[in-house]
GROMACS .gro file of C-alpha atoms in nm:
model
   79
    1MET     CA    1  -1.494   1.698  -1.010
    2ALA     CA    2  -1.721   1.629  -0.768
    3ARG     CA    3  -1.548   1.487  -0.423
    4LYS     CA    4  -1.696   1.178  -0.265
    5VAL     CA    5  -1.703   1.170   0.082
    6PHE     CA    6  -1.764   0.841   0.273
    7TYR     CA    7  -1.901   0.799   0.624
    8ASP     CA    8  -1.903   0.549   0.891
    9ASP     CA    9  -1.823   0.180   0.842
   10GLU     CA   10  -1.783   0.269   0.461
   11ALA     CA   11  -1.499   0.522   0.560
   12ARG     CA   12  -1.351   0.240   0.777
   13ARG     CA   13  -1.366  -0.038   0.543
   14ARG     CA   14  -1.190   0.145   0.287
   15VAL     CA   15  -0.903   0.295   0.532
   16ILE     CA   16  -0.827  -0.069   0.641
   17GLY     CA   17  -0.847  -0.194   0.290
   18GLY     CA   18  -0.534   0.053   0.254
   19ALA     CA   19  -0.380  -0.050   0.560
   20GLN     CA   20  -0.440  -0.436   0.471
   21ALA     CA   21  -0.281  -0.381   0.103
   22LEU     CA   22   0.013  -0.231   0.259
   23TYR     CA   23   0.060  -0.499   0.501
   24ASN     CA   24   0.016  -0.781   0.247
   25ALA     CA   25   0.310  -0.602   0.037
   26VAL     CA   26   0.538  -0.597   0.359
   27LYS     CA   27   0.468  -0.906   0.532
   28VAL     CA   28   0.641  -1.144   0.315
   29THR     CA   29   0.993  -0.952   0.432
   30LEU     CA   30   0.948  -0.975   0.816
   31GLY     CA   31   1.097  -1.235   1.020
   32PRO     CA   32   1.430  -1.453   1.008
   33LYS     CA   33   1.283  -1.629   0.719
   34GLY     CA   34   1.190  -1.304   0.526
   35ARG     CA   35   1.202  -1.298   0.161
   36ASN     CA   36   1.343  -1.080  -0.114
   37VAL     CA   37   1.123  -0.844  -0.287
   38VAL     CA   38   1.183  -0.675  -0.620
   39ILE     CA   39   1.045  -0.313  -0.652
   40SER     CA   40   1.039  -0.187  -1.007
   41LYS     CA   41   1.058   0.182  -1.111
   42SER     CA   42   0.963   0.348  -1.416
   43TYR     CA   43   1.310   0.474  -1.434
   44GLY     CA   44   1.633   0.288  -1.373
   45LYS     CA   45   1.717  -0.070  -1.292
   46PRO     CA   46   1.439  -0.287  -1.046
   47THR     CA   47   1.595  -0.334  -0.643
   48ILE     CA   48   1.589  -0.609  -0.469
   49THR     CA   49   1.562  -0.583  -0.106
   50HIS     CA   50   1.416  -0.753   0.205
   51ASP     CA   51   1.379  -0.449   0.403
   52GLY     CA   52   0.994  -0.370   0.478
   53VAL     CA   53   1.027  -0.005   0.524
   54THR     CA   54   1.186   0.025   0.138
   55VAL     CA   55   0.893  -0.203   0.043
   56ALA     CA   56   0.646   0.018   0.208
   57GLU     CA   57   0.763   0.329   0.108
   58SER     CA   58   0.779   0.213  -0.248
   59VAL     CA   59   0.386   0.122  -0.231
   60GLU     CA   60   0.192   0.320  -0.432
   61LEU     CA   61  -0.193   0.239  -0.457
   62PRO     CA   62  -0.400   0.386  -0.724
   63GLU     CA   63  -0.742   0.535  -0.679
   64ALA     CA   64  -0.849   0.504  -1.036
   65ASP     CA   65  -1.206   0.369  -0.981
   66ASP     CA   66  -1.463   0.400  -0.710
   67ASP     CA   67  -1.399   0.080  -0.533
   68SER     CA   68  -1.040   0.165  -0.446
   69LEU     CA   69  -1.112   0.545  -0.304
   70GLY     CA   70  -0.983   0.575   0.009
   71TYR     CA   71  -0.726   0.285   0.023
   72LYS     CA   72  -0.449   0.543  -0.045
   73VAL     CA   73  -0.533   0.693   0.294
   74GLY     CA   74  -0.488   0.359   0.521
   75ALA     CA   75  -0.174   0.337   0.357
   76GLU     CA   76  -0.018   0.646   0.379
   77LEU     CA   77  -0.126   0.659   0.773
   78ILE     CA   78   0.089   0.309   0.799
   79LYS     CA   79   0.384   0.458   0.622
   0.00000   0.00000   0.00000
């Protein structure tokens, strides 16, 4: 399979998109009025937490199509 390489604005847009996806998952847990989040796993029971670090570690961004390539890099940089 050939690799796709992105440069300049396109690369920045994809990395920032991944960081924003992670931020959107974590932001509801922040602050004194932070909400609980249910984390579903492929095995065992779901986990209920309001810990932003646990939520961030549980986020998995798929790179299934060309539009989401590079998003995983942005999320991993934030973690």
